[in-house]
Coordinates of C-alpha atoms and ligand atoms in Angstrom, one line a residue:
Chain A
M25 CA -102.9 -43.8 80.3
A26 CA -103.9 -41.5 77.8
A27 CA -101.6 -38.4 76.5
P28 CA -102.7 -35.0 77.7
G29 CA -103.6 -33.8 74.5
V30 CA -105.9 -36.7 74.0
S31 CA -107.8 -36.5 77.4
A32 CA -108.1 -32.5 76.7
R33 CA -109.7 -33.4 73.3
R34 CA -112.1 -35.8 74.8
D35 CA -113.1 -33.4 77.5
A36 CA -113.9 -30.6 74.8
A37 CA -115.9 -33.5 72.8
L38 CA -117.9 -34.2 76.2
I39 CA -118.4 -30.6 76.9
R40 CA -119.6 -30.0 73.3
V41 CA -122.1 -32.9 73.6
L42 CA -123.3 -31.9 77.1
T43 CA -123.9 -28.3 75.7
L44 CA -125.8 -29.5 72.7
A45 CA -128.0 -31.8 75.1
V46 CA -128.7 -29.0 77.5
L47 CA -129.7 -26.7 74.6
V48 CA -132.0 -29.1 72.8
A49 CA -133.8 -30.1 76.2
L50 CA -134.2 -26.3 76.7
W51 CA -135.5 -25.9 73.3
E52 CA -137.8 -28.8 73.6
A53 CA -139.1 -27.4 77.1
L54 CA -139.7 -23.8 75.6
G55 CA -141.3 -25.3 72.6
Q56 CA -143.7 -27.6 74.3
T57 CA -144.7 -24.9 77.1
R58 CA -144.9 -22.1 74.1
L59 CA -143.5 -19.7 77.0
V60 CA -141.5 -17.4 74.6
F61 CA -142.0 -16.8 71.0
G62 CA -145.3 -18.8 71.0
E63 CA -146.0 -20.6 67.8
A64 CA -142.6 -19.4 66.4
L65 CA -140.7 -21.8 68.4
P66 CA -141.8 -25.5 67.6
P67 CA -140.2 -28.0 69.9
A68 CA -137.2 -29.9 68.8
S69 CA -139.1 -33.2 68.4
A70 CA -141.5 -31.5 66.1
V71 CA -138.7 -30.3 63.9
A72 CA -136.9 -33.8 64.1
A73 CA -140.0 -34.9 62.9
A74 CA -140.4 -32.4 60.0
V75 CA -136.8 -33.2 58.9
A76 CA -137.7 -36.9 58.6
R77 CA -140.9 -35.8 56.5
E78 CA -138.6 -33.8 54.4
I79 CA -136.2 -36.5 53.8
A80 CA -138.8 -39.0 53.0
S81 CA -140.6 -36.7 50.5
L82 CA -139.8 -36.8 46.7
S83 CA -140.3 -33.0 46.2
F84 CA -137.7 -32.0 48.9
Y85 CA -135.3 -33.8 46.4
R86 CA -136.3 -31.6 43.7
H87 CA -135.5 -28.5 45.7
L88 CA -132.4 -30.0 47.1
A89 CA -131.1 -30.6 43.4
V90 CA -131.8 -27.3 42.2
T91 CA -130.0 -25.6 45.3
L92 CA -126.9 -28.0 44.7
G93 CA -126.9 -27.2 41.0
E94 CA -127.1 -23.4 41.7
V95 CA -124.2 -23.6 44.4
A96 CA -122.1 -25.9 41.9
G97 CA -122.7 -23.6 38.9
G98 CA -122.1 -20.2 40.6
F99 CA -119.2 -21.8 42.6
L100 CA -117.5 -23.0 39.1
L101 CA -118.5 -19.8 37.3
G102 CA -117.0 -17.6 40.1
A103 CA -114.2 -19.4 41.5
L104 CA -112.5 -20.4 38.2
P105 CA -112.4 -16.7 37.0
G106 CA -111.6 -15.6 40.2
V107 CA -108.4 -17.9 40.5
A108 CA -107.4 -16.5 37.1
F109 CA -108.0 -13.0 37.6
G110 CA -106.5 -13.2 41.1
L111 CA -103.2 -14.8 39.9
A112 CA -103.0 -12.1 37.0
M113 CA -103.3 -9.3 39.7
G114 CA -100.8 -10.9 41.8
A115 CA -98.3 -11.5 38.9
R116 CA -98.7 -7.9 37.2
R117 CA -98.1 -5.4 39.6
V118 CA -99.9 -2.6 37.3
L119 CA -102.8 -4.7 37.0
G120 CA -102.9 -5.4 40.8
A121 CA -102.5 -2.0 41.6
A122 CA -105.4 -0.7 39.1
A123 CA -107.7 -3.4 40.2
D124 CA -107.0 -3.5 44.1
P125 CA -109.4 -0.6 45.1
Y126 CA -112.3 -1.8 43.1
V127 CA -111.9 -5.5 44.1
A128 CA -111.6 -4.6 47.7
A129 CA -114.7 -2.1 47.4
L130 CA -117.0 -4.8 45.7
A131 CA -115.6 -7.8 47.9
T132 CA -117.2 -6.0 51.0
T133 CA -120.3 -5.1 49.2
P134 CA -123.3 -7.4 50.2
K135 CA -123.9 -9.1 46.7
I136 CA -127.6 -9.3 47.4
V137 CA -127.8 -5.7 46.0
F138 CA -126.8 -7.0 42.6
L139 CA -130.0 -9.3 42.6
P140 CA -132.3 -6.9 40.9
I141 CA -129.8 -6.3 38.2
V142 CA -129.0 -10.0 37.7
M143 CA -132.8 -10.8 37.5
L144 CA -133.1 -8.0 34.9
A145 CA -130.2 -9.8 33.0
V146 CA -130.8 -13.5 33.3
G147 CA -134.6 -13.4 34.5
I148 CA -135.8 -15.0 37.9
G149 CA -135.0 -18.5 37.2
P150 CA -132.1 -20.6 38.6
G151 CA -129.8 -18.4 36.5
S152 CA -130.1 -15.6 38.7
K153 CA -129.0 -17.6 41.7
V154 CA -126.2 -19.2 39.7
A155 CA -125.1 -15.5 39.0
L156 CA -125.4 -14.3 42.5
G157 CA -123.5 -17.2 43.7
A158 CA -120.8 -16.7 41.0
I159 CA -120.6 -12.9 41.9
S160 CA -120.1 -13.9 45.6
A161 CA -117.5 -16.7 45.0
F162 CA -115.5 -14.7 42.7
F163 CA -114.1 -12.1 45.1
P164 CA -112.7 -14.0 47.9
V165 CA -111.3 -16.5 45.6
A166 CA -109.7 -13.6 43.5
I167 CA -108.1 -11.7 46.6
A168 CA -106.7 -15.0 48.1
A169 CA -104.9 -16.0 44.7
A170 CA -103.6 -12.4 44.3
S171 CA -102.1 -12.4 47.8
G172 CA -100.7 -15.9 47.3
M173 CA -99.2 -14.9 44.1
R174 CA -97.6 -12.0 45.6
A175 CA -96.3 -14.0 48.6
I176 CA -94.2 -16.5 46.7
P177 CA -90.7 -15.7 47.5
P178 CA -88.8 -14.6 44.6
V179 CA -85.9 -16.8 45.4
F180 CA -88.2 -19.9 44.5
V181 CA -88.5 -18.6 41.0
R182 CA -84.7 -17.8 40.8
V183 CA -84.0 -21.4 42.0
G184 CA -86.2 -22.7 39.2
R185 CA -84.4 -20.6 36.7
A186 CA -80.9 -21.7 38.2
F187 CA -82.0 -25.2 37.3
N188 CA -83.2 -24.5 33.9
L189 CA -86.9 -25.1 34.3
R190 CA -88.9 -24.8 31.3
G191 CA -92.2 -22.8 31.4
G192 CA -94.5 -25.7 32.3
Q193 CA -92.1 -27.2 34.7
M194 CA -92.1 -23.7 36.5
V195 CA -95.8 -23.8 36.7
R196 CA -96.1 -27.1 37.9
M197 CA -93.1 -27.6 40.3
I198 CA -92.8 -24.1 41.6
Y199 CA -96.1 -21.8 41.1
L200 CA -98.7 -24.6 41.9
P201 CA -97.3 -26.2 45.1
A202 CA -96.6 -22.7 46.4
L203 CA -100.0 -21.5 45.6
A204 CA -102.0 -24.5 46.7
L205 CA -102.7 -23.4 50.4
P206 CA -103.8 -19.6 49.5
I207 CA -106.1 -20.9 46.7
V208 CA -107.7 -23.7 48.6
T209 CA -108.4 -21.1 51.5
G210 CA -109.8 -18.8 48.9
L211 CA -112.0 -21.7 47.5
R212 CA -113.3 -22.3 50.9
L213 CA -114.3 -18.7 51.6
G214 CA -115.9 -18.4 48.3
L215 CA -118.0 -21.8 48.7
G216 CA -119.2 -20.2 51.9
V217 CA -120.2 -16.9 50.4
C218 CA -121.6 -18.7 47.4
I219 CA -124.0 -20.8 49.3
V220 CA -125.2 -17.6 51.0
G221 CA -125.4 -15.8 47.8
V222 CA -127.7 -18.6 46.3
L223 CA -129.9 -19.1 49.3
L224 CA -130.6 -15.3 49.5
G225 CA -131.6 -15.3 45.9
E226 CA -133.8 -18.2 46.5
L227 CA -135.6 -16.5 49.6
K228 CA -136.1 -13.4 47.7
L229 CA -137.6 -14.7 44.5
A230 CA -137.8 -18.1 43.4
S231 CA -140.3 -21.0 42.7
V232 CA -138.0 -23.8 43.5
G233 CA -134.9 -24.7 45.9
L234 CA -134.5 -24.9 49.6
G235 CA -134.4 -21.0 50.1
F236 CA -138.0 -21.2 48.5
L237 CA -139.0 -24.0 50.4
A238 CA -138.1 -22.3 53.8
R239 CA -139.8 -19.1 52.4
D240 CA -143.0 -21.2 51.5
Y241 CA -143.2 -22.7 54.9
Y242 CA -142.8 -19.6 56.6
D243 CA -145.7 -18.1 54.5
Q244 CA -147.8 -21.1 55.6
Y245 CA -147.0 -20.5 59.3
D246 CA -145.6 -24.1 59.1
F247 CA -142.5 -23.2 61.6
A248 CA -141.5 -26.9 62.4
S249 CA -140.8 -27.4 58.6
L250 CA -139.3 -24.1 58.2
Y251 CA -136.8 -25.0 61.2
A252 CA -136.3 -28.4 59.4
V253 CA -135.3 -27.0 56.2
V254 CA -132.9 -24.6 58.1
A255 CA -131.3 -27.5 60.0
I256 CA -130.8 -29.2 56.5
V257 CA -129.2 -26.4 55.0
F258 CA -127.0 -26.1 58.0
A259 CA -125.9 -29.6 57.8
L260 CA -125.1 -29.4 54.0
A261 CA -123.2 -26.2 54.5
S262 CA -121.2 -27.6 57.5
L263 CA -120.4 -30.8 55.3
A264 CA -119.1 -28.6 52.4
N265 CA -117.0 -26.5 54.7
G266 CA -115.7 -29.6 56.4
A267 CA -114.6 -31.1 53.1
M268 CA -113.0 -27.9 52.2
S269 CA -111.0 -27.6 55.4
R270 CA -109.6 -31.2 54.9
L271 CA -108.2 -30.0 51.6
A272 CA -106.8 -26.9 53.2
R273 CA -105.2 -29.1 55.8
R274 CA -103.8 -31.4 53.3
A275 CA -102.4 -28.5 51.4
E276 CA -101.2 -27.0 54.7
A277 CA -99.7 -30.1 56.3
H278 CA -96.0 -29.5 54.9
R279 CA -95.3 -26.0 55.7
Chain B
M7 CA -51.0 -25.2 35.4
S8 CA -54.4 -26.1 33.7
A9 CA -56.5 -23.7 32.0
P10 CA -59.1 -22.2 34.3
I11 CA -62.5 -23.8 34.2
L12 CA -64.5 -20.5 34.8
R13 CA -63.4 -17.2 33.8
V14 CA -65.1 -14.0 34.4
E15 CA -63.8 -11.5 31.8
N16 CA -64.1 -7.5 32.5
V17 CA -67.7 -7.9 33.7
A18 CA -69.5 -4.7 34.0
K19 CA -73.0 -3.6 35.3
R20 CA -74.9 -0.8 35.9
F21 CA -78.3 -0.3 37.7
V22 CA -80.4 2.7 36.2
T23 CA -83.0 3.7 38.9
A24 CA -85.3 6.5 39.6
T25 CA -82.7 8.1 42.0
G26 CA -79.5 7.9 39.4
T27 CA -77.3 5.4 38.2
V28 CA -75.6 2.8 40.4
E29 CA -72.5 1.5 38.7
A30 CA -72.6 -2.0 40.6
L31 CA -69.5 -3.7 38.8
A32 CA -66.6 -2.3 36.5
E33 CA -64.2 -4.5 34.8
T34 CA -64.6 -7.4 37.3
S35 CA -62.2 -10.4 36.3
I36 CA -61.8 -13.5 38.0
E37 CA -60.4 -17.1 37.0
V38 CA -61.2 -20.3 39.0
R39 CA -59.1 -23.5 38.2
E40 CA -60.6 -27.0 38.3
G41 CA -60.8 -28.4 42.0
E42 CA -59.9 -24.8 43.5
F43 CA -61.8 -23.1 46.2
V44 CA -61.9 -19.4 45.5
A45 CA -63.6 -16.9 48.0
V46 CA -64.7 -13.4 46.9
I47 CA -64.9 -11.1 49.8
G48 CA -66.3 -7.6 49.9
P49 CA -68.4 -5.3 52.1
S50 CA -72.4 -5.2 51.9
G51 CA -73.5 -3.3 48.7
C52 CA -70.2 -3.8 46.8
G53 CA -71.8 -5.8 44.0
K54 CA -71.3 -9.4 45.0
S55 CA -74.9 -10.7 44.7
T56 CA -74.7 -8.9 41.2
L57 CA -71.7 -10.7 40.3
F58 CA -73.3 -14.0 41.5
N59 CA -76.4 -13.5 39.5
I60 CA -74.3 -12.7 36.4
I61 CA -72.1 -15.5 36.7
G62 CA -75.0 -17.8 37.2
G63 CA -77.0 -16.5 34.3
L64 CA -79.8 -15.1 36.2
D65 CA -78.8 -11.5 35.2
S66 CA -77.2 -10.1 32.0
A67 CA -73.9 -8.2 32.1
D68 CA -73.5 -4.5 30.4
G69 CA -69.9 -5.4 29.5
G70 CA -67.6 -8.4 29.5
R71 CA -68.3 -12.2 29.4
V72 CA -68.4 -15.3 31.5
L73 CA -66.6 -18.5 30.2
V74 CA -66.7 -22.1 31.1
E75 CA -64.0 -24.0 29.8
G76 CA -63.2 -21.2 27.4
K77 CA -66.7 -20.9 25.9
P78 CA -68.8 -18.1 26.5
I79 CA -71.8 -18.6 28.2
A80 CA -75.4 -16.9 28.2
G81 CA -78.1 -17.9 30.8
S82 CA -78.1 -20.4 33.3
H83 CA -75.7 -23.0 32.4
R84 CA -75.9 -26.6 33.9
D85 CA -72.0 -26.6 34.7
I86 CA -72.6 -24.0 37.3
G87 CA -74.7 -25.0 40.3
M88 CA -76.2 -22.0 42.7
V89 CA -76.6 -21.9 46.4
F90 CA -78.6 -18.8 47.3
Q91 CA -78.5 -16.5 50.5
E92 CA -82.0 -16.5 51.2
E93 CA -84.2 -19.4 52.6
S94 CA -84.7 -21.4 49.3
T95 CA -85.5 -24.9 50.3
F96 CA -89.4 -25.6 49.1
P97 CA -91.4 -26.1 52.2
W98 CA -93.7 -28.4 50.3
R99 CA -91.0 -31.0 49.7
T100 CA -89.2 -33.3 52.4
V101 CA -85.5 -33.0 52.3
V102 CA -84.9 -35.9 49.9
E103 CA -87.6 -34.5 47.5
N104 CA -85.9 -31.1 47.6
V105 CA -82.5 -32.7 47.1
A106 CA -83.8 -34.8 44.3
F107 CA -85.5 -31.6 42.7
P108 CA -82.9 -31.2 39.8
L109 CA -83.3 -34.8 39.0
E110 CA -86.9 -34.5 38.6
V111 CA -86.6 -31.6 36.6
A112 CA -84.4 -33.9 34.3
G113 CA -87.0 -36.6 34.1
M114 CA -85.4 -39.1 36.1
G115 CA -87.6 -42.1 37.5
R116 CA -88.6 -41.7 41.2
R117 CA -86.6 -44.6 42.6
A118 CA -83.4 -43.8 40.6
R119 CA -83.5 -39.9 41.7
E120 CA -84.4 -40.8 45.5
E121 CA -81.4 -43.3 45.4
K122 CA -79.2 -40.7 44.1
A123 CA -80.6 -38.0 46.0
M124 CA -79.9 -39.9 49.4
R125 CA -76.3 -40.0 48.6
F126 CA -76.0 -36.3 48.7
V127 CA -78.4 -36.3 51.8
R128 CA -75.7 -38.5 53.3
L129 CA -73.0 -36.3 52.1
V130 CA -74.2 -33.3 54.0
G131 CA -75.0 -35.3 57.0
L132 CA -78.7 -35.2 56.9
D133 CA -79.3 -38.9 56.8
G134 CA -82.2 -39.7 59.3
F135 CA -84.1 -36.5 58.4
E136 CA -84.7 -37.1 54.7
R137 CA -88.4 -37.5 55.4
R138 CA -88.7 -34.3 57.3
Y139 CA -90.1 -31.0 55.9
P140 CA -87.8 -27.9 56.0
A141 CA -90.1 -26.3 58.7
E142 CA -89.0 -29.0 60.9
L143 CA -85.3 -28.4 60.4
S144 CA -82.9 -25.8 61.9
G145 CA -81.6 -23.0 59.6
G146 CA -78.3 -24.7 59.3
M147 CA -79.9 -27.9 58.2
R148 CA -82.1 -26.2 55.8
Q149 CA -79.1 -24.6 54.2
R150 CA -77.5 -27.9 54.1
T151 CA -80.4 -29.2 52.1
A152 CA -80.3 -26.4 49.6
L153 CA -76.5 -27.3 49.2
A154 CA -77.2 -31.0 48.6
R155 CA -79.9 -30.0 46.2
T156 CA -77.5 -28.0 44.2
L157 CA -74.6 -30.6 44.4
C158 CA -77.1 -33.3 43.5
A159 CA -77.3 -31.8 39.8
E160 CA -73.5 -32.4 39.8
P161 CA -72.4 -29.1 38.7
R162 CA -68.8 -28.9 37.8
I163 CA -68.7 -25.4 39.4
L164 CA -70.3 -24.6 42.7
L165 CA -71.4 -21.1 43.0
M166 CA -72.4 -19.8 46.5
D167 CA -73.7 -16.4 47.4
E168 CA -73.2 -15.9 51.3
P169 CA -74.8 -19.4 52.0
F170 CA -74.3 -19.0 55.6
A171 CA -75.0 -15.5 56.4
A172 CA -78.0 -15.9 58.2
L173 CA -76.6 -18.6 60.5
D174 CA -75.1 -17.9 63.9
E175 CA -71.3 -17.8 64.3
Q176 CA -70.6 -21.3 65.7
T177 CA -73.1 -22.9 63.3
R178 CA -71.2 -21.3 60.4
M179 CA -67.8 -22.5 61.8
L180 CA -69.0 -26.2 61.7
L181 CA -70.9 -25.9 58.5
G182 CA -67.8 -24.5 56.9
E183 CA -65.8 -27.5 58.3
K184 CA -68.5 -29.7 56.6
L185 CA -68.4 -27.7 53.4
I186 CA -64.4 -28.1 53.3
E187 CA -65.2 -31.8 53.9
I188 CA -67.6 -32.1 50.9
C189 CA -65.6 -29.9 48.6
Q190 CA -62.5 -32.2 49.3
A191 CA -64.4 -35.5 48.8
L192 CA -66.0 -34.2 45.5
K193 CA -63.1 -32.2 44.4
Q194 CA -65.5 -29.7 43.9
T195 CA -64.6 -26.5 42.1
T196 CA -66.1 -23.7 44.3
L197 CA -66.5 -20.0 44.0
L198 CA -67.9 -18.5 47.3
I199 CA -69.1 -15.2 47.8
T200 CA -69.2 -13.8 51.5
H201 CA -68.5 -10.7 53.5
N202 CA -67.1 -12.8 56.2
L203 CA -63.3 -12.4 56.7
S204 CA -62.7 -15.7 58.8
E205 CA -65.0 -17.8 56.5
A206 CA -63.1 -16.8 53.3
V207 CA -59.7 -17.5 55.0
Q208 CA -60.9 -20.8 56.5
L209 CA -62.2 -22.3 53.6
S210 CA -60.2 -20.9 50.5
D211 CA -57.2 -21.4 48.4
R212 CA -57.5 -18.0 47.2
V213 CA -59.4 -14.9 48.5
L214 CA -60.3 -12.2 46.1
V215 CA -61.0 -8.9 47.7
M216 CA -63.6 -6.7 46.0
S217 CA -63.6 -2.9 46.0
F218 CA -66.6 -0.9 47.0
R219 CA -68.8 0.5 44.1
P220 CA -67.7 0.2 41.2
G221 CA -67.0 -3.5 42.5
R222 CA -63.9 -4.8 40.8
I223 CA -61.2 -7.3 42.3
K224 CA -58.7 -5.2 44.2
R225 CA -56.5 -7.8 45.4
T226 CA -55.9 -11.4 45.5
V227 CA -54.5 -13.5 48.6
A228 CA -53.3 -17.1 48.4
I229 CA -54.1 -18.8 51.4
D230 CA -51.2 -21.4 52.2
L231 CA -52.8 -23.4 54.9
P232 CA -52.5 -27.1 55.2
R233 CA -55.1 -29.2 53.7
P234 CA -57.5 -31.2 54.9
R235 CA -58.3 -28.4 57.1
T236 CA -60.7 -28.3 59.9
S237 CA -62.0 -25.2 62.1
D238 CA -59.1 -25.5 64.2
V239 CA -57.1 -23.7 61.6
I240 CA -58.4 -20.5 63.1
A241 CA -56.3 -20.8 66.2
S242 CA -53.1 -20.7 64.1
E243 CA -50.7 -17.6 63.5
R244 CA -51.0 -17.8 59.8
F245 CA -54.6 -17.6 60.0
A246 CA -54.4 -14.6 61.9
S247 CA -51.8 -13.0 59.6
Y248 CA -54.0 -13.9 56.6
L249 CA -56.9 -12.1 58.5
G250 CA -54.7 -9.2 59.0
T251 CA -53.5 -8.7 55.4
I252 CA -57.0 -9.2 53.9
W253 CA -58.4 -6.6 56.4
E254 CA -55.9 -4.1 55.4
D255 CA -57.3 -4.1 52.1
L256 CA -60.8 -4.8 53.0
K257 CA -61.1 -2.1 55.6
A258 CA -60.9 1.0 53.3
E259 CA -63.8 -0.4 51.1
A260 CA -65.9 -1.6 54.2
A261 CA -65.5 2.2 55.2
K262 CA -66.7 3.5 51.8
G263 CA -69.5 1.0 52.2
L264 CA -70.6 2.3 55.5
A265 CA -70.2 5.9 54.6
A266 CA -72.5 5.3 51.6
L267 CA -75.0 3.6 53.9
E268 CA -75.1 6.3 56.1
T269 CA -75.6 9.0 53.4
A270 CA -78.5 7.0 52.2
R271 CA -79.9 7.2 55.8
R272 CA -79.4 10.7 56.0
A273 CA -81.1 11.7 52.8
P274 CA -84.7 11.0 53.7
A275 CA -84.6 13.0 56.8
G276 CA -83.5 16.1 54.5
R277 CA -86.9 15.9 52.7
Ligands
ADP23 N1 -82.1 -4.7 40.7 C1 -81.4 -3.7 41.1 N2 -81.8 -2.3 40.8 C2 -81.1 -1.3 41.3 N3 -79.8 -1.3 42.0 C3 -79.5 -2.4 42.3 C4 -80.2 -3.7 41.8 N4 -79.4 -4.9 42.4 C5 -78.4 -4.2 43.1 N5 -78.6 -2.9 43.1 C6 -77.4 -2.1 43.7 O1 -76.2 -2.3 43.4 C7 -75.2 -2.6 44.3 C8 -74.7 -3.6 44.4 O2 -75.7 -4.6 45.0 P1 -75.3 -6.1 45.5 O3 -74.8 -6.7 44.4 O4 -76.8 -6.7 46.1 O5 -74.4 -6.0 46.7 P2 -73.8 -7.2 47.7 O6 -74.3 -8.5 47.3 O7 -72.5 -7.0 47.7 O8 -74.4 -6.6 48.9 C9 -76.0 -1.9 45.6 O9 -75.7 -0.6 45.6 C10 -77.4 -2.2 45.1 O10 -78.3 -1.1 45.8
MG24 MG1 -75.7 -9.7 48.5

């Protein structure tokens, strides 16, 4: 007999699959009959076919590569300074107090408002998307690193001093492990908003990238292909989030 | 009698804060001999943790000095092992990894340090739990892990600041018994800082009573109870008479401490 936890998980999975099946069937029916939304809701089968077409086409990979590159670049350029700045904010009370209101205000500002400025600064090419992704990633990472730094119990540092740890050992054996979880959590949030920033930028103004591709299909009234791109972006974002979650679980496992 | 292994000579400490100067310690002197178990007892706020930090080298004194084997020390010293009042086990390390921490700092290889750490895990009675993480243990087990971690560095002097303060009375009694056993097995020189009267008498060869602000040693009481000791000692008449003797001195200081606390509480209401 299975343990209660296992059977509950199996039930949840079953419900999830059934829900999806019902929704897809409903979608297919609505799409075929064009009862609601008319042309704007192509049937699921047409979208699936469009996904297959995209995956088989060479130009799709050019768009994919550009978007992945922009996300990776934006994430690196935003998250690394974010970690450094956040740690400094957490370690130095004065800096933290001085920067807190600005960081909090900017963190909640939709980053898309910076797009015109960014485009003026670095042009309308992929650079502007990288910049938007970086600006987006910076804040959640900085905030998580700062609060993680502030949350380190002072007694850990005193234990380190009592055992005569050198500076490098203090970082490696006390600070890094104590900060692993909050930083990974921040990185996960940062990657999410970085993807949002890059795609928003591509939707607004670009000549290449998945956001541009979606926009292009929209302009051509090719809704099945539009939905296909959306589905692919959704799948990729889920994959990225899943990878970050696994990292977070590893950091959290032992607390 | 042998020369003391630890000497605290006329140590003084002031804290200057926005609201004024707190004279935490004044002319505090302590001597601990090799193999001796000495307790320092005093009311909350009398400067016990300040003394702990100065002896352990985490804070500097404004006057006086600390000597190990007659040599003045500055900063943390490998002969002095500290056990903190707060929860101090590392949550990202298993019990044995926590205990092996000082060995890892010293650069010992993995196999060797785990082997040595396991000796101390067994010593504090945590064998079977060595692969557990602190979050899976009780408060008493975590404090034993912290004790084993400090002992694993083999300090000549074990210095503890209210290590059992966060534990319930019964756990504390049993842990006290365990501590006596460990210290006797290792012939461990120990300086225990506490505010708990029965704990001080149960464990010690000598109890030093501290006065309230400025803190200094007001009186020394030699505890002449038989060893090896267990927690059963608390049922004896002599135990009770020691408690009475020390309380006579402690009472006035505790009252001063309480009055100071109440004054501090009253102050904000007058704003
Ligand atoms: N860093 C500090 N700054 C200012 N005052 C302090 C500081 N540390 C301790 N004190 C004050 O010194 C006195 C003694 O504190 P402490 O040594 O922690 O006492 P105990 O451990 O006996 O409770 C208290 O009045 C406390 O408020
Ligand atoms: Mg204290």
